[in-house]
Amino acid sequence: MAGADGDDSLYPIAVLIDELRNEDVQLRLNSIKKLSTIALALGVERTRTELLPFLTDTIYDEDEVLLALAEQLGNFTMLVGGPEYVHCLLPPLESLATVEETVVRDKAVESLRKISQEHSPVDLEVHFEPLVKRLASGDWFTSRTSACGLFSVCYPRVSSTVKAEIRQHFRTLCSDDTPMVRRAAASKLGEFAKVLELDYVKSDIISLFTALASDEQDSVRLLAVEACVSIATLLPQEDLESLVMPTLRQAAEDKSWRVRYMVADKFSELQKAVGPEITKNDLVPAFQNLLKDCEAEVRAAAANKVKEFCENLPEDNREQIIMTHILPCVKELVSDTNQHVKSALASVIMGLSTILGKDNTIEHLLPLFLAQLKDECPEVRLNIISNLDCVNEVIGIRQLSQSLLPAIVELAEDAKWRVRLAIIEYMPLLAGQLGVEFFDEKLNTLCMAWLIDHVYAIREAATCNLMKLVEKFGAEWAQNTIVPKVLGMANDPNYLHRMTTLFCINALSEACGQDITTKQMLPVVLKMSNDQVANVRFNVAKSLQKIGPVLDSNALQTEVKPVLEKLATDTDMDVKYFAQEAISVLVLA
Amino acid sequence: METTKLPPTSPSSPTTSFSVPSAEKVDGFPRRSMRRARQRRSHSSSQFRYQSSQVELTPLPLLKDAPVAELHDLFCKKLQQCCVLFDFLDCVADLKGKEIKRAALNELVESVATSRGVLIEPLYPEAIKMISVNIFRTLPPSENPEFDPEEDEPTLEASWPHLQLVYEFFLRFLESPDFQPSMAKRYVDQKFVLQLLELFDSEDPREREYLKTILHRVYGKLLGLRAYIRKQINNIFLRFIYETEHFNGVAELLEILGSIINGFALPLKAEHKQFLVRVLIPLHTAKSLSIFHAQLAYCVVQFMEKDATVTEYIIRGLLKYWPKTCTQKEVMFLGEIEEILDVIEPSQFIRVQEPLFKQIAACISSPHFQVAERALYFWNNEYILSLIEENCQVILPLVFATLYRVSKEHWNQTIVSLIYNVLKTFMEMNSKLFDDLTASYKVEKQKELKRDRERADLWRGLEEHQDRRMQMLTEAARNQRNLQERGERGDPPSPSSPQTSHSDQPELKPSGASSSSSGGGESAT
């Protein structure tokens, strides 16, 4: 290969194509992923005339290879000679857009959308648009679904006659025989509406929207809900009532829960799209119904939107709407029979306090928070606790502290360790909001108890929690409340607890500073180097390595070094290893 | 709020919701039991939404006591009575009404099954209406989003005591000697069939069992609906394969298709071949294949027995979708291949033997012993063995290297001894070829290594070339800029002149290209 200075003829296409054809799929895949290297070696001319025709002909490979190919071709514009030749990439991508496997097809469509932008308006009409038409009238559903994603990228840049054709094709696909195609069309309806002229939105899109929204299959109808958001945003306010609302009302009461779920899920977007007047008259009752829906899935989706919906209500009578219409439903949801509904509500309900202000929060919301804090499902309680900051801003956390404490204690002792883990993670936040006194009085014992939990993950999280608390409350607080207890565990008969002492020291030394580390922690660590359990001893070595940087050089040389040297001659190979590692990291050798 | 939906049941509902938590404390798994009990509740109310007011049922006289003149009128009244729906999750609600409906349904079933001349034309719309009202409903959300039909207990339909009788009535109605397809087709139309097909997604296996028999009867009696039913089943399968991967009734639908395929006329229509290639074969890719594999394999073999020319499509299709990581599926595929080979025509076998035995060789070298074992069992099948023997010249070279290598390397002793048996069989089949292959094994290995080295060289060269090329382009761009600054003309060094005209962009592009292959470039140096 020496002396090859970019001579294109050096690599015969046959050799490269052999690589793309290798029997081993993995090798084939590797070659396809480096297709750009091959193209570069061939040069633009031969990439166009030899490589691309070959690729177009061999679209019968493994889906994985095809996926890589579809992706590569989207970045190939320069390799075929720039925008003026980009249309050369269309034939292989067209074939890829018709294969069965969804991932491949989607990737091909994505690449086609990408390179459509690199076409000149003329090329778009001469090369790209005919491809879209061919796909749109393909025999098998796959090509027609792919076509749905391509209309919107070429529509804005073609002449009005071609535009008319594109609209016609889209119309046809919206009433396609196969539900797969109708679903694809429905999912692109909003996107297509955005690039259409307003008159055509009113004349074409609305009728398609109405038809898709009353399709016989619920999987099509629910996609129309998504389109509804885009369409409503495009139309002037005065047309919404007549053009969009009948369909939206119908969707909110659809007999299939999937469609109602979709409405609930998109509720905030819908609310923004239709504006304050319609929200007041139509969406408020619709939202009430969704909150009372007979399917838990729908109620949970709606409950998730409670805060956002209330936030976005028109300010002039927001409070009145919430108090008279929304809050009664929310109250019922607090005692819903389904835990997912309750926990969805618990994750947003605290946000209402900022909207409703102090008095309403105390009178109306507080009882709900308290009820949820006592809920039988831990997830609900956790969601309330994790959002305490919202309430804290409005009424202060003291109002809740009476109920908070039992809730926290119960979660802290929950039988499921994941629940315990979750509450530990909120401890620093709670400590910050409740203040140091409340913490010392009520929660400190819990935090220490977690250190001897029988699940390692909890002990680990508890250690990390201590560090965060020290960062919050300061070294002095640590010295008085935490450090003595932690160091006390060094004499525990259980070696796991003794190790926890070491882990705590690892975590705390930096936050506590040199003084506490040298005077209080270091002696304990050094003493533990005589432990009879090897795991403790090598953790001593690890701890020394960890706290070394916090110590002064005197302590390192006179106290740490001898101990590490002794450990380096330990009978246990792991102890030796970690001692030697510490010696070299701390540069004590 | 649910109590507002269920006016007649309000007094009893607190008791049911109260009993749940106490039960869940006992079993220690609160989540499941709580969700189960509660979602069933909502399921039933889902149907209730659309019944504006609850009707009080009054018992009607018995059909068998009715004078002949009034029989049809009474039959019709009973059908109408059975259109009232009840809440079955609340087991004590409206017991009287439930009993009246149950008795009425029983009578209807018996009457349509035993007495002749009951089914007259005016009853058809009433009967179909009663059936539609009862069975057609939006299926509730699955209570277990990760429902695994193999592991989990299915949710049973709460209203089954009535629903079963409705299905039974429908079945008897279709099977009645009085049943007139020409009358029924006005009411059992495309929309009806589509809704019927959607019910196959029910989690309750009892319901799917009835649906299977019923759809089969509909397919058998209403000829005008056949093409439509096939098309809609296709759509369900395609959605299952490419969109949702979830549909509970795939096995049942395949079972129906199994018997439909049996009746296809020869030569096979293009529509049917397309169904095989584009629906049945891709169904093998589903994650939940194990649930319906037996029915699927049956359909595939049915196709082959109908028309041997589809064999090649089938085998190549299976090879295309051969599982890469799931060994359990691999074992299923091997099982299906054996079923196919059992009935394959020797002429068709020759067309697929090469790719097929490459795959079989790959399976034999699988580190999972069940896969290797399943593949090696092929040699215990006499028919397959005879096919192998006939084509020994082609097959032995394909599998020899693998057998030879795996016999020395496999961790599992059973596999090793099975391989020795296979090698022995081959030796007996064609000892000359066997000896030649043994002799050339080492040489072939060397050749393979050489090819690998050559490939590495090629790619190293390509990557070096790419790096040089990029450098050149950068330099060319720089030179050009310099030249332009000086206002002079020089000869561009780049061999591909069109690129120099967009000197800014090529720099962007090869950098993108190099990032994709930078890993390979590093390893090469």
XYZ file of N, CA and C in Angstrom, chain A residues 299 332 335-339 342 376, chain B residues 1-3 6 9-25 30 33-42 87 89-92:
138
model
N -57.815 8.120 34.496
C -57.783 8.996 35.680
C -56.344 9.353 36.043
N -61.769 13.753 45.537
C -62.173 12.356 45.370
C -60.998 11.469 44.995
N -58.793 9.695 47.575
C -59.162 8.385 48.106
C -59.556 7.426 46.975
N -58.922 7.577 45.852
C -59.203 6.691 44.724
C -58.889 5.245 45.098
N -59.508 4.338 44.370
C -59.252 2.927 44.668
C -57.951 2.442 44.041
N -57.438 3.179 43.076
C -56.250 2.704 42.365
C -55.009 3.463 42.813
N -53.983 2.738 43.157
C -52.799 3.400 43.710
C -52.050 4.220 42.667
N -53.630 7.607 42.626
C -53.261 8.391 43.804
C -51.822 8.868 43.705
N -52.002 4.286 52.298
C -51.474 2.933 52.521
C -50.334 2.609 51.539
N -66.353 7.963 43.446
C -66.992 8.470 42.237
C -67.555 7.352 41.401
N -67.055 6.147 41.649
C -67.574 5.039 40.859
C -68.994 4.706 41.248
N -69.288 4.981 42.489
C -70.634 4.653 42.930
C -71.665 5.463 42.166
N -72.692 3.547 39.231
C -73.388 2.287 39.446
C -74.500 2.497 40.458
N -75.857 -0.214 42.954
C -74.960 -1.024 43.764
C -74.341 -0.276 44.926
N -74.732 0.981 45.069
C -74.004 1.796 46.049
C -73.950 1.220 47.469
N -75.001 0.576 47.958
C -74.877 0.137 49.341
C -73.794 -0.933 49.535
N -73.603 -1.726 48.539
C -72.696 -2.849 48.738
C -71.244 -2.512 48.413
N -71.026 -1.449 47.642
C -69.659 -1.208 47.201
C -68.665 -0.931 48.331
N -69.055 -0.235 49.401
C -68.054 -0.041 50.455
C -67.529 -1.359 51.017
N -68.404 -2.318 51.134
C -67.945 -3.578 51.708
C -66.877 -4.240 50.843
N -67.095 -4.212 49.509
C -66.082 -4.847 48.658
C -64.758 -4.119 48.755
N -64.806 -2.789 48.723
C -63.537 -2.076 48.727
C -62.866 -2.200 50.095
N -63.658 -2.477 51.112
C -63.067 -2.607 52.434
C -62.395 -3.968 52.588
N -62.995 -4.959 51.989
C -62.467 -6.310 52.177
C -61.115 -6.493 51.506
N -60.817 -5.669 50.517
C -59.576 -5.881 49.777
C -58.317 -5.680 50.622
N -58.190 -4.531 51.305
C -56.925 -4.347 52.039
C -56.664 -5.441 53.065
N -57.708 -5.911 53.725
C -57.479 -6.932 54.734
C -56.939 -8.204 54.079
N -57.456 -8.509 52.903
C -56.988 -9.707 52.213
C -55.525 -9.550 51.807
N -55.169 -8.319 51.388
C -53.815 -8.165 50.865
C -52.791 -8.232 51.983
N -53.201 -7.919 53.196
C -52.254 -8.023 54.299
C -51.870 -9.470 54.515
N -49.288 -7.125 48.347
C -50.444 -6.252 48.238
C -50.678 -5.717 46.843
N -52.735 -8.089 44.271
C -54.116 -8.391 44.633
C -54.959 -7.123 44.639
N -54.355 -6.038 45.073
C -55.115 -4.801 45.129
C -55.508 -4.375 43.730
N -54.519 -4.419 42.847
C -54.797 -3.953 41.496
C -55.807 -4.864 40.831
N -55.634 -6.140 41.028
C -56.538 -7.068 40.366
C -57.973 -6.763 40.750
N -58.218 -6.751 42.035
C -59.593 -6.583 42.487
C -60.156 -5.262 41.997
N -59.319 -4.235 42.002
C -59.869 -2.931 41.696
C -60.079 -2.687 40.226
N -59.158 -3.202 39.448
C -59.357 -2.928 38.035
C -60.510 -3.724 37.460
N -60.745 -4.855 38.040
C -61.910 -5.596 37.559
C -63.157 -4.773 37.749
N -63.217 -4.119 38.852
C -64.340 -3.237 39.101
C -64.512 -2.264 37.957
N -63.400 -1.582 37.641
C -63.538 -0.531 36.648
C -63.854 -1.124 35.285
N -73.511 -5.626 36.387
C -72.180 -5.465 36.957
C -71.808 -6.741 37.704
N -68.715 -7.459 38.925
C -67.642 -7.365 39.920
C -68.235 -7.157 41.289
N -69.415 -6.579 41.242
C -70.131 -6.468 42.492
C -71.013 -7.705 42.553
N -70.541 -8.725 43.250
C -71.200 -10.022 43.072
C -72.582 -10.083 43.710
N -72.896 -9.121 44.570
C -74.223 -9.203 45.184
C -75.220 -8.230 44.558
